[in-house]
Amino acid sequence: MSKDRFQGCLVGAVVGDCLGRPFEMLRPTDERLSEYFFSFQEPNLRLPYKPYTDDTAMTRCVAQSLIDKKGFNARDMAVKFVKEYYTNSKRGYGSYIPIVFFKLKETHFTDLYGPAKRLVDGKGSYGNGGAMRIAPVALFCRDMDKEEMLRIAKEETLLTHSNRRGYNGAILQCLAVHIALHTLEGTLERRKFLDQLIMEMESVETCGKEELDDDEDELEYVKRLRKVDELLDRGTAVRVLEVEDILGTAMVAHLSVPTAIYAFLRVLESTEGQEGNKFQETIKYAISLGGDTDTIASMAGSIAGAYYGLEMIPLHLQEQCEGINHAITQATKLHKMCEGQNKMMQKGKGI
Ligand SMILES: [Mg+2]
Protein backbone atom coordinates (compact mmCIF):
# COMPACT_ATOMS: atom_id res chain seq x y z
CA MET A 1 0.00 0.00 0.00
CA SER A 2 2.56 2.61 1.00
CA LYS A 3 4.97 1.27 -1.63
CA ASP A 4 2.33 2.14 -4.21
CA ARG A 5 2.42 5.73 -3.00
CA PHE A 6 6.22 5.98 -3.08
CA GLN A 7 6.09 4.70 -6.67
CA GLY A 8 3.17 7.00 -7.48
CA CYS A 9 5.18 9.99 -6.27
CA LEU A 10 8.25 9.43 -8.44
CA VAL A 11 6.29 8.15 -11.46
CA GLY A 12 3.88 11.09 -11.09
CA ALA A 13 6.83 13.48 -11.24
CA VAL A 14 8.18 11.83 -14.43
CA VAL A 15 4.77 11.82 -16.14
CA GLY A 16 4.23 15.52 -15.39
CA ASP A 17 7.71 16.36 -16.66
CA CYS A 18 7.51 14.34 -19.90
CA LEU A 19 3.93 15.28 -20.80
CA GLY A 20 4.39 18.92 -19.81
CA ARG A 21 7.59 19.51 -21.76
CA PRO A 22 6.07 20.01 -25.25
CA PHE A 23 4.00 22.92 -23.93
CA GLU A 24 6.70 24.86 -22.14
CA MET A 25 6.01 28.61 -22.48
CA LEU A 26 2.85 27.90 -24.48
CA ARG A 27 -0.68 27.93 -23.22
CA PRO A 28 -2.61 25.14 -24.95
CA THR A 29 -6.35 25.50 -25.42
CA ASP A 30 -8.67 23.03 -23.67
CA GLU A 31 -9.44 21.43 -27.05
CA ARG A 32 -5.78 20.99 -27.87
CA LEU A 33 -5.08 19.43 -24.47
CA SER A 34 -8.08 17.10 -24.69
CA GLU A 35 -6.85 15.94 -28.11
CA TYR A 36 -3.35 15.48 -26.70
CA PHE A 37 -4.55 13.30 -23.82
CA PHE A 38 -7.09 11.48 -25.99
CA SER A 39 -4.36 10.54 -28.47
CA PHE A 40 -2.59 8.50 -25.76
CA GLN A 41 -5.56 6.17 -25.57
CA GLU A 42 -5.44 5.32 -29.25
CA PRO A 43 -3.66 1.94 -29.35
CA ASN A 44 -2.82 2.03 -33.07
CA LEU A 45 -1.37 5.49 -33.09
CA ARG A 46 2.39 5.56 -32.69
CA LEU A 47 3.32 8.78 -30.98
CA PRO A 48 6.79 10.17 -30.48
CA TYR A 49 8.17 8.98 -27.14
CA LYS A 50 8.32 11.84 -24.63
CA PRO A 51 11.79 12.36 -23.19
CA TYR A 52 12.22 13.65 -19.66
CA THR A 53 13.95 16.94 -18.87
CA ASP A 54 16.25 18.33 -16.15
CA ASP A 55 13.46 17.87 -13.57
CA THR A 56 13.65 14.09 -13.82
CA ALA A 57 17.40 13.98 -14.50
CA MET A 58 18.08 15.75 -11.19
CA THR A 59 15.35 13.95 -9.22
CA ARG A 60 17.01 10.68 -10.22
CA CYS A 61 20.35 11.97 -8.86
CA VAL A 62 18.77 12.97 -5.54
CA ALA A 63 17.09 9.59 -5.16
CA GLN A 64 20.21 7.65 -6.16
CA SER A 65 22.46 9.55 -3.78
CA LEU A 66 20.07 8.98 -0.84
CA ILE A 67 19.96 5.28 -1.75
CA ASP A 68 23.72 4.87 -2.24
CA LYS A 69 24.73 6.82 0.85
CA LYS A 70 21.74 5.78 3.00
CA GLY A 71 21.31 9.45 3.84
CA PHE A 72 22.24 12.94 2.67
CA ASN A 73 25.83 13.35 1.52
CA ALA A 74 26.41 16.76 -0.07
CA ARG A 75 29.54 15.76 -1.97
CA ASP A 76 28.03 12.62 -3.47
CA MET A 77 24.91 14.54 -4.46
CA ALA A 78 26.97 17.28 -6.15
CA VAL A 79 29.12 14.71 -7.96
CA LYS A 80 26.01 12.96 -9.25
CA PHE A 81 24.46 16.23 -10.50
CA VAL A 82 27.63 17.17 -12.33
CA LYS A 83 28.16 13.73 -13.83
CA GLU A 84 24.57 13.62 -15.04
CA TYR A 85 24.83 17.09 -16.56
CA TYR A 86 28.04 16.33 -18.46
CA THR A 87 26.55 13.03 -19.69
CA ASN A 88 23.56 14.79 -21.20
CA SER A 89 23.46 18.55 -20.93
CA LYS A 90 20.55 18.89 -23.36
CA ARG A 91 17.77 18.26 -20.89
CA GLY A 92 16.66 21.89 -20.68
CA TYR A 93 18.66 23.00 -17.63
CA GLY A 94 18.18 26.54 -16.34
CA SER A 95 20.67 29.20 -17.35
CA TYR A 96 22.60 29.41 -14.05
CA ILE A 97 22.98 25.70 -13.43
CA PRO A 98 25.81 25.09 -15.94
CA ILE A 99 27.89 27.78 -14.20
CA VAL A 100 27.52 26.01 -10.85
CA PHE A 101 28.34 22.61 -12.34
CA PHE A 102 31.36 23.95 -14.20
CA LYS A 103 32.75 25.52 -11.01
CA LEU A 104 32.11 22.42 -8.93
CA LYS A 105 33.96 20.32 -11.47
CA GLU A 106 36.79 22.80 -11.92
CA THR A 107 37.43 23.03 -8.18
CA HIS A 108 37.18 19.23 -7.75
CA PHE A 109 34.23 19.57 -5.37
CA THR A 110 36.35 21.27 -2.71
CA ASP A 111 33.87 24.13 -2.23
CA LEU A 112 30.42 22.51 -2.46
CA TYR A 113 28.24 25.47 -1.62
CA GLY A 114 30.41 28.34 -2.89
CA PRO A 115 29.54 28.29 -6.62
CA ALA A 116 25.78 28.50 -5.96
CA LYS A 117 26.28 31.20 -3.33
CA ARG A 118 28.21 33.44 -5.71
CA LEU A 119 25.53 33.43 -8.44
CA VAL A 120 23.53 36.58 -9.23
CA ASP A 121 26.02 38.94 -7.51
CA GLY A 122 26.03 36.81 -4.40
CA LYS A 123 22.25 36.67 -4.04
CA GLY A 124 21.95 33.14 -5.36
CA SER A 125 19.34 31.69 -7.68
CA TYR A 126 15.67 31.46 -6.80
CA GLY A 127 14.74 29.29 -9.76
CA ASN A 128 12.46 26.32 -9.12
CA GLY A 129 15.28 23.81 -9.70
CA GLY A 130 15.47 22.95 -6.00
CA ALA A 131 11.74 22.33 -5.68
CA MET A 132 11.45 20.31 -8.90
CA ARG A 133 13.83 17.60 -7.63
CA ILE A 134 12.93 17.44 -3.92
CA ALA A 135 10.36 14.58 -3.89
CA PRO A 136 12.85 11.79 -3.01
CA VAL A 137 13.80 13.70 0.16
CA ALA A 138 10.16 13.63 1.31
CA LEU A 139 10.04 9.88 0.65
CA PHE A 140 13.38 9.10 2.28
CA CYS A 141 12.39 11.10 5.39
CA ARG A 142 8.91 9.57 5.69
CA ASP A 143 9.44 8.49 9.29
CA MET A 144 12.03 11.02 10.39
CA ASP A 145 11.59 14.14 12.48
CA LYS A 146 10.25 16.93 10.35
CA GLU A 147 13.15 19.14 11.41
CA GLU A 148 15.59 16.63 9.99
CA MET A 149 13.67 16.44 6.71
CA LEU A 150 13.65 20.24 6.38
CA ARG A 151 17.37 20.39 7.13
CA ILE A 152 18.13 17.87 4.36
CA ALA A 153 15.76 19.63 1.93
CA LYS A 154 17.50 22.94 2.54
CA GLU A 155 21.07 21.66 2.39
CA GLU A 156 20.39 19.64 -0.74
CA THR A 157 18.86 22.70 -2.42
CA LEU A 158 21.70 25.00 -1.36
CA LEU A 159 24.04 23.09 -3.66
CA THR A 160 22.46 24.98 -6.56
CA HIS A 161 19.95 27.52 -5.15
CA SER A 162 21.17 29.64 -2.27
CA ASN A 163 18.51 32.36 -2.45
CA ARG A 164 15.93 32.18 0.36
CA ARG A 165 13.05 32.03 -2.11
CA GLY A 166 14.74 29.13 -3.89
CA TYR A 167 15.32 26.91 -0.86
CA ASN A 168 12.07 27.85 0.89
CA GLY A 169 10.21 26.88 -2.30
CA ALA A 170 11.91 23.48 -2.18
CA ILE A 171 10.98 23.14 1.50
CA LEU A 172 7.34 23.93 0.71
CA GLN A 173 7.23 21.36 -2.11
CA CYS A 174 8.89 18.78 0.17
CA LEU A 175 6.29 19.42 2.88
CA ALA A 176 3.43 19.12 0.37
CA VAL A 177 4.66 15.70 -0.81
CA HIS A 178 5.30 14.63 2.79
CA ILE A 179 1.79 15.53 3.98
CA ALA A 180 0.15 13.97 0.90
CA LEU A 181 2.09 10.75 1.55
CA HIS A 182 0.99 10.66 5.17
CA THR A 183 -2.70 11.35 4.52
CA LEU A 184 -4.95 8.33 4.20
CA GLU A 185 -6.42 8.04 0.72
CA GLY A 186 -9.84 9.62 0.46
CA THR A 187 -9.37 11.76 3.57
CA LEU A 188 -7.32 14.71 2.35
CA GLU A 189 -9.08 17.99 3.05
CA ARG A 190 -7.91 21.19 1.44
CA ARG A 191 -8.25 23.37 4.58
CA LYS A 192 -6.33 20.97 6.77
CA PHE A 193 -3.66 20.47 4.10
CA LEU A 194 -3.19 24.19 3.59
CA ASP A 195 -3.37 24.99 7.31
CA GLN A 196 -0.60 22.53 7.96
CA LEU A 197 1.54 23.96 5.15
CA ILE A 198 0.91 27.52 6.36
CA MET A 199 1.82 26.61 9.93
CA GLU A 200 5.06 24.92 8.84
CA MET A 201 6.03 27.71 6.43
CA GLU A 202 5.33 30.35 9.07
CA SER A 203 8.00 28.86 11.26
CA VAL A 204 10.36 28.25 8.30
CA GLU A 205 10.02 31.81 7.00
CA THR A 206 10.23 33.50 10.38
CA CYS A 207 13.70 32.03 10.81
CA GLY A 208 16.32 33.47 8.48
CA LYS A 209 14.66 36.86 7.89
CA GLU A 210 18.10 38.40 7.54
CA GLU A 211 18.42 36.85 4.09
CA LEU A 212 15.38 38.67 2.68
CA ASP A 213 15.62 40.23 -0.78
CA ASP A 214 14.56 43.89 -1.07
CA ASP A 215 11.33 43.06 -2.90
CA GLU A 216 10.56 39.99 -0.84
CA ASP A 217 7.91 39.64 1.80
CA GLU A 218 9.01 37.99 5.03
CA LEU A 219 6.12 35.53 4.82
CA GLU A 220 6.20 35.22 1.03
CA TYR A 221 5.07 31.58 0.85
CA VAL A 222 2.54 31.89 3.67
CA LYS A 223 0.88 34.75 1.79
CA ARG A 224 0.89 32.80 -1.44
CA LEU A 225 -0.66 29.77 0.26
CA ARG A 226 -3.45 32.03 1.54
CA LYS A 227 -4.03 33.14 -2.05
CA VAL A 228 -4.26 29.47 -3.06
CA ASP A 229 -6.97 29.07 -0.43
CA GLU A 230 -8.89 32.12 -1.69
CA LEU A 231 -8.77 30.89 -5.27
CA LEU A 232 -9.97 27.43 -4.22
CA ASP A 233 -12.95 29.04 -2.47
CA ARG A 234 -14.08 30.15 -5.92
CA GLY A 235 -14.01 26.62 -7.30
CA THR A 236 -13.68 26.05 -11.03
CA ALA A 237 -14.87 29.60 -11.83
CA VAL A 238 -11.23 30.72 -11.57
CA ARG A 239 -9.76 31.17 -15.04
CA VAL A 240 -6.30 30.27 -16.24
CA LEU A 241 -5.24 33.89 -16.69
CA GLU A 242 -6.18 34.73 -13.12
CA VAL A 243 -4.07 31.85 -11.82
CA GLU A 244 -1.15 33.06 -13.89
CA ASP A 245 -1.69 36.59 -12.62
CA ILE A 246 -2.15 35.74 -8.94
CA LEU A 247 0.07 32.69 -8.40
CA GLY A 248 2.33 32.72 -11.47
CA THR A 249 3.64 30.06 -13.84
CA ALA A 250 7.26 31.16 -14.11
CA MET A 251 10.53 29.29 -13.70
CA VAL A 252 11.13 30.80 -10.29
CA ALA A 253 10.19 28.97 -7.11
CA HIS A 254 7.73 31.44 -5.56
CA LEU A 255 5.80 31.71 -8.83
CA SER A 256 5.46 27.97 -9.44
CA VAL A 257 5.43 25.88 -6.23
CA PRO A 258 2.16 27.37 -4.87
CA THR A 259 0.74 27.00 -8.40
CA ALA A 260 1.49 23.26 -8.41
CA ILE A 261 -0.16 22.90 -4.99
CA TYR A 262 -3.18 24.80 -6.30
CA ALA A 263 -3.45 22.47 -9.33
CA PHE A 264 -3.43 19.40 -7.09
CA LEU A 265 -6.05 20.79 -4.67
CA ARG A 266 -8.30 22.25 -7.35
CA VAL A 267 -8.65 18.89 -9.10
CA LEU A 268 -8.99 17.07 -5.78
CA GLU A 269 -11.97 19.26 -4.86
CA SER A 270 -13.54 19.50 -8.29
CA THR A 271 -16.76 17.66 -8.86
CA GLU A 272 -16.70 18.39 -12.58
CA GLY A 273 -16.12 15.33 -14.76
CA GLN A 274 -16.17 13.03 -11.74
CA GLU A 275 -15.79 9.99 -13.93
CA GLY A 276 -12.32 11.26 -14.93
CA ASN A 277 -9.07 10.10 -13.40
CA LYS A 278 -7.92 12.60 -10.76
CA PHE A 279 -4.22 12.05 -11.41
CA GLN A 280 -4.61 12.62 -15.15
CA GLU A 281 -6.79 15.67 -14.52
CA THR A 282 -4.13 17.15 -12.24
CA ILE A 283 -1.45 16.87 -14.92
CA LYS A 284 -3.80 18.16 -17.60
CA TYR A 285 -4.83 21.15 -15.52
CA ALA A 286 -1.23 21.98 -14.54
CA ILE A 287 -0.24 21.98 -18.24
CA SER A 288 -3.25 24.13 -19.17
CA LEU A 289 -1.81 26.96 -17.04
CA GLY A 290 1.09 27.39 -19.48
CA GLY A 291 4.50 28.84 -18.56
CA ASP A 292 6.92 26.39 -16.97
CA THR A 293 4.64 23.45 -17.77
CA ASP A 294 7.11 20.60 -17.29
CA THR A 295 8.15 21.66 -13.81
CA ILE A 296 4.70 22.72 -12.58
CA ALA A 297 3.14 19.48 -13.90
CA SER A 298 6.02 17.47 -12.43
CA MET A 299 5.64 19.04 -8.98
CA ALA A 300 1.84 18.67 -9.06
CA GLY A 301 2.34 15.10 -10.33
CA SER A 302 4.60 14.15 -7.44
CA ILE A 303 2.13 15.45 -4.85
CA ALA A 304 -0.81 13.79 -6.63
CA GLY A 305 1.13 10.54 -7.09
CA ALA A 306 2.11 10.47 -3.41
CA TYR A 307 -1.55 10.81 -2.50
CA TYR A 308 -3.33 8.66 -5.11
CA GLY A 309 -0.58 6.05 -5.61
CA LEU A 310 0.78 4.35 -8.74
CA GLU A 311 -2.46 2.42 -9.29
CA MET A 312 -4.20 5.68 -10.15
CA ILE A 313 -1.67 6.70 -12.81
CA PRO A 314 -3.08 5.47 -16.12
CA LEU A 315 -0.81 3.05 -17.99
CA HIS A 316 -1.46 4.82 -21.27
CA LEU A 317 0.21 7.91 -19.78
CA GLN A 318 3.13 6.01 -18.30
CA GLU A 319 3.78 4.32 -21.65
CA GLN A 320 4.41 7.70 -23.28
CA CYS A 321 7.23 8.64 -20.94
CA GLU A 322 10.93 7.97 -20.72
CA GLY A 323 12.25 6.72 -17.37
CA ILE A 324 9.15 5.20 -15.74
CA ASN A 325 10.77 1.87 -14.82
CA HIS A 326 13.75 3.66 -13.36
CA ALA A 327 11.43 5.77 -11.18
CA ILE A 328 9.62 2.64 -9.98
CA THR A 329 12.91 0.95 -9.10
CA GLN A 330 14.20 3.95 -7.15
CA ALA A 331 10.87 4.42 -5.33
CA THR A 332 10.86 0.73 -4.38
CA LYS A 333 14.39 1.02 -2.96
CA LEU A 334 13.54 4.16 -1.00
CA HIS A 335 10.47 2.44 0.39
CA LYS A 336 12.48 -0.62 1.40
CA MET A 337 14.99 1.62 3.19
CA CYS A 338 12.18 3.36 5.09
CA GLU A 339 10.66 0.06 6.13
CA GLY A 340 14.10 -1.13 7.28
CA GLN A 341 14.73 2.04 9.32
CA ASN A 342 11.31 1.67 10.85
CA LYS A 343 11.98 -1.90 11.94
CA MET A 344 15.28 -0.87 13.47
CA MET A 345 13.64 1.99 15.33
CA GLN A 346 10.97 -0.35 16.70
CA LYS A 347 13.60 -2.89 17.74
CA GLY A 348 15.54 -0.15 19.51
CA LYS A 349 12.42 0.78 21.43
CA GLY A 350 11.81 -2.88 22.24
CA ILE A 351 8.51 -2.91 20.34
MG1 LIG B 1 12.54 20.92 -17.15
XYZ file of C-alpha atoms and ligand atoms in Angstrom:
352
model
C 0.000 0.000 0.000
C 2.563 2.610 1.000
C 4.967 1.273 -1.626
C 2.327 2.144 -4.207
C 2.419 5.735 -2.997
C 6.224 5.979 -3.084
C 6.086 4.699 -6.670
C 3.172 7.004 -7.480
C 5.177 9.994 -6.275
C 8.253 9.427 -8.441
C 6.285 8.154 -11.457
C 3.884 11.085 -11.094
C 6.827 13.476 -11.236
C 8.181 11.834 -14.425
C 4.768 11.818 -16.143
C 4.231 15.521 -15.388
C 7.708 16.365 -16.660
C 7.508 14.339 -19.900
C 3.929 15.283 -20.800
C 4.388 18.925 -19.811
C 7.589 19.515 -21.763
C 6.067 20.014 -25.253
C 3.997 22.924 -23.930
C 6.699 24.861 -22.144
C 6.011 28.608 -22.484
C 2.851 27.896 -24.482
C -0.681 27.925 -23.220
C -2.612 25.143 -24.952
C -6.351 25.502 -25.423
C -8.672 23.032 -23.672
C -9.439 21.426 -27.047
C -5.776 20.990 -27.868
C -5.083 19.432 -24.472
C -8.077 17.097 -24.693
C -6.853 15.941 -28.111
C -3.347 15.478 -26.695
C -4.545 13.296 -23.822
C -7.086 11.480 -25.986
C -4.363 10.535 -28.465
C -2.592 8.498 -25.762
C -5.557 6.165 -25.573
C -5.437 5.321 -29.255
C -3.660 1.936 -29.354
C -2.820 2.031 -33.066
C -1.373 5.494 -33.090
C 2.391 5.558 -32.688
C 3.321 8.783 -30.977
C 6.795 10.171 -30.481
C 8.173 8.978 -27.142
C 8.323 11.843 -24.634
C 11.794 12.362 -23.189
C 12.222 13.645 -19.660
C 13.950 16.943 -18.871
C 16.245 18.333 -16.150
C 13.464 17.867 -13.571
C 13.651 14.093 -13.819
C 17.402 13.984 -14.497
C 18.080 15.751 -11.188
C 15.355 13.952 -9.219
C 17.014 10.676 -10.219
C 20.348 11.969 -8.864
C 18.769 12.973 -5.538
C 17.092 9.592 -5.157
C 20.207 7.652 -6.155
C 22.458 9.545 -3.779
C 20.072 8.984 -0.842
C 19.957 5.279 -1.748
C 23.720 4.873 -2.237
C 24.735 6.821 0.854
C 21.741 5.784 2.999
C 21.315 9.448 3.842
C 22.240 12.937 2.665
C 25.825 13.345 1.523
C 26.409 16.760 -0.066
C 29.535 15.759 -1.965
C 28.035 12.623 -3.470
C 24.905 14.543 -4.457
C 26.967 17.276 -6.145
C 29.124 14.714 -7.961
C 26.007 12.959 -9.246
C 24.464 16.226 -10.499
C 27.631 17.174 -12.335
C 28.163 13.729 -13.835
C 24.568 13.618 -15.042
C 24.833 17.095 -16.562
C 28.039 16.326 -18.456
C 26.551 13.031 -19.689
C 23.561 14.786 -21.201
C 23.456 18.551 -20.927
C 20.551 18.892 -23.360
C 17.770 18.257 -20.890
C 16.662 21.890 -20.682
C 18.664 22.997 -17.631
C 18.180 26.539 -16.338
C 20.666 29.199 -17.353
C 22.597 29.406 -14.053
C 22.978 25.697 -13.428
C 25.811 25.088 -15.940
C 27.890 27.784 -14.203
C 27.520 26.008 -10.852
C 28.342 22.612 -12.344
C 31.365 23.945 -14.198
C 32.755 25.523 -11.015
C 32.107 22.419 -8.930
C 33.959 20.318 -11.469
C 36.789 22.801 -11.922
C 37.431 23.027 -8.178
C 37.180 19.232 -7.747
C 34.231 19.574 -5.372
C 36.345 21.265 -2.712
C 33.869 24.127 -2.233
C 30.424 22.515 -2.461
C 28.237 25.474 -1.619
C 30.410 28.336 -2.889
C 29.537 28.295 -6.616
C 25.776 28.501 -5.963
C 26.282 31.198 -3.327
C 28.207 33.441 -5.707
C 25.527 33.429 -8.438
C 23.526 36.583 -9.229
C 26.015 38.936 -7.509
C 26.029 36.806 -4.400
C 22.248 36.665 -4.038
C 21.953 33.135 -5.362
C 19.343 31.689 -7.685
C 15.669 31.461 -6.802
C 14.735 29.292 -9.758
C 12.457 26.325 -9.121
C 15.277 23.809 -9.698
C 15.471 22.954 -5.995
C 11.735 22.329 -5.676
C 11.453 20.312 -8.898
C 13.828 17.596 -7.627
C 12.928 17.436 -3.919
C 10.356 14.580 -3.895
C 12.854 11.786 -3.012
C 13.801 13.696 0.159
C 10.160 13.629 1.307
C 10.042 9.881 0.650
C 13.381 9.099 2.282
C 12.387 11.098 5.388
C 8.910 9.574 5.690
C 9.436 8.492 9.289
C 12.030 11.020 10.393
C 11.591 14.136 12.480
C 10.246 16.929 10.348
C 13.152 19.145 11.413
C 15.592 16.625 9.988
C 13.671 16.444 6.707
C 13.655 20.239 6.379
C 17.373 20.392 7.125
C 18.126 17.871 4.363
C 15.760 19.626 1.933
C 17.499 22.939 2.544
C 21.068 21.656 2.394
C 20.386 19.645 -0.739
C 18.859 22.702 -2.422
C 21.701 25.001 -1.358
C 24.044 23.092 -3.659
C 22.459 24.980 -6.560
C 19.954 27.520 -5.150
C 21.174 29.636 -2.266
C 18.512 32.358 -2.446
C 15.929 32.177 0.365
C 13.051 32.026 -2.109
C 14.739 29.126 -3.894
C 15.324 26.913 -0.861
C 12.068 27.846 0.890
C 10.206 26.877 -2.295
C 11.911 23.485 -2.180
C 10.977 23.138 1.498
C 7.338 23.927 0.711
C 7.227 21.357 -2.107
C 8.888 18.781 0.169
C 6.286 19.416 2.877
C 3.430 19.116 0.369
C 4.656 15.700 -0.809
C 5.301 14.627 2.786
C 1.793 15.533 3.978
C 0.150 13.973 0.897
C 2.091 10.753 1.552
C 0.987 10.657 5.170
C -2.698 11.350 4.516
C -4.955 8.325 4.196
C -6.416 8.041 0.721
C -9.839 9.624 0.459
C -9.367 11.756 3.565
C -7.319 14.711 2.348
C -9.075 17.990 3.052
C -7.909 21.195 1.437
C -8.252 23.366 4.582
C -6.329 20.969 6.773
C -3.661 20.466 4.100
C -3.192 24.195 3.589
C -3.370 24.995 7.307
C -0.599 22.534 7.962
C 1.540 23.962 5.153
C 0.909 27.523 6.358
C 1.821 26.613 9.926
C 5.060 24.920 8.841
C 6.028 27.712 6.430
C 5.326 30.346 9.069
C 8.000 28.856 11.263
C 10.365 28.252 8.303
C 10.022 31.806 7.003
C 10.229 33.497 10.377
C 13.704 32.034 10.808
C 16.316 33.470 8.477
C 14.663 36.858 7.892
C 18.097 38.400 7.542
C 18.418 36.847 4.090
C 15.379 38.675 2.685
C 15.622 40.232 -0.776
C 14.561 43.892 -1.071
C 11.332 43.065 -2.897
C 10.558 39.990 -0.836
C 7.905 39.640 1.804
C 9.007 37.989 5.033
C 6.119 35.527 4.819
C 6.205 35.221 1.029
C 5.075 31.582 0.851
C 2.538 31.888 3.673
C 0.876 34.746 1.788
C 0.889 32.801 -1.444
C -0.661 29.766 0.263
C -3.452 32.027 1.541
C -4.028 33.137 -2.046
C -4.258 29.474 -3.059
C -6.974 29.066 -0.430
C -8.886 32.122 -1.690
C -8.768 30.885 -5.271
C -9.970 27.432 -4.221
C -12.949 29.038 -2.467
C -14.078 30.154 -5.916
C -14.009 26.625 -7.304
C -13.682 26.053 -11.027
C -14.868 29.597 -11.830
C -11.226 30.725 -11.573
C -9.765 31.166 -15.036
C -6.299 30.266 -16.236
C -5.236 33.894 -16.691
C -6.179 34.732 -13.118
C -4.067 31.852 -11.822
C -1.151 33.062 -13.889
C -1.686 36.586 -12.621
C -2.146 35.744 -8.939
C 0.066 32.686 -8.404
C 2.332 32.719 -11.468
C 3.639 30.062 -13.842
C 7.264 31.159 -14.106
C 10.530 29.293 -13.701
C 11.134 30.803 -10.287
C 10.185 28.973 -7.106
C 7.728 31.440 -5.556
C 5.799 31.712 -8.835
C 5.457 27.971 -9.439
C 5.432 25.877 -6.230
C 2.162 27.374 -4.866
C 0.739 26.998 -8.396
C 1.490 23.258 -8.411
C -0.164 22.899 -4.992
C -3.177 24.801 -6.299
C -3.447 22.471 -9.333
C -3.428 19.405 -7.091
C -6.048 20.786 -4.673
C -8.296 22.249 -7.354
C -8.654 18.888 -9.103
C -8.994 17.070 -5.780
C -11.974 19.257 -4.864
C -13.538 19.503 -8.295
C -16.763 17.659 -8.862
C -16.704 18.392 -12.583
C -16.121 15.328 -14.759
C -16.168 13.034 -11.742
C -15.785 9.990 -13.932
C -12.319 11.264 -14.930
C -9.066 10.102 -13.400
C -7.920 12.603 -10.757
C -4.224 12.050 -11.412
C -4.612 12.624 -15.149
C -6.794 15.670 -14.523
C -4.135 17.153 -12.237
C -1.450 16.869 -14.922
C -3.796 18.164 -17.601
C -4.827 21.149 -15.522
C -1.227 21.981 -14.543
C -0.240 21.983 -18.235
C -3.246 24.125 -19.173
C -1.805 26.958 -17.041
C 1.094 27.387 -19.479
C 4.499 28.843 -18.559
C 6.918 26.392 -16.969
C 4.637 23.452 -17.770
C 7.106 20.595 -17.294
C 8.147 21.664 -13.806
C 4.700 22.719 -12.583
C 3.145 19.482 -13.902
C 6.021 17.470 -12.434
C 5.641 19.042 -8.978
C 1.839 18.672 -9.057
C 2.336 15.099 -10.326
C 4.603 14.148 -7.439
C 2.127 15.449 -4.852
C -0.815 13.786 -6.629
C 1.131 10.537 -7.089
C 2.111 10.466 -3.405
C -1.553 10.806 -2.499
C -3.326 8.655 -5.107
C -0.580 6.048 -5.607
C 0.781 4.349 -8.738
C -2.461 2.420 -9.287
C -4.201 5.681 -10.151
C -1.672 6.697 -12.812
C -3.077 5.473 -16.122
C -0.810 3.052 -17.988
C -1.456 4.823 -21.270
C 0.210 7.913 -19.783
C 3.128 6.007 -18.298
C 3.777 4.319 -21.652
C 4.415 7.697 -23.284
C 7.225 8.636 -20.943
C 10.933 7.973 -20.719
C 12.250 6.718 -17.374
C 9.153 5.198 -15.744
C 10.766 1.873 -14.823
C 13.752 3.655 -13.356
C 11.428 5.766 -11.184
C 9.619 2.641 -9.984
C 12.915 0.947 -9.096
C 14.197 3.951 -7.150
C 10.869 4.421 -5.330
C 10.858 0.734 -4.376
C 14.390 1.020 -2.963
C 13.543 4.159 -0.998
C 10.474 2.436 0.387
C 12.480 -0.621 1.404
C 14.987 1.622 3.195
C 12.181 3.362 5.095
C 10.661 0.059 6.132
C 14.102 -1.125 7.279
C 14.727 2.036 9.319
C 11.310 1.669 10.847
C 11.980 -1.901 11.941
C 15.282 -0.870 13.471
C 13.643 1.993 15.335
C 10.967 -0.350 16.699
C 13.604 -2.888 17.739
C 15.535 -0.147 19.512
C 12.422 0.784 21.430
C 11.809 -2.876 22.241
C 8.507 -2.907 20.337
Mg 12.539 20.916 -17.151
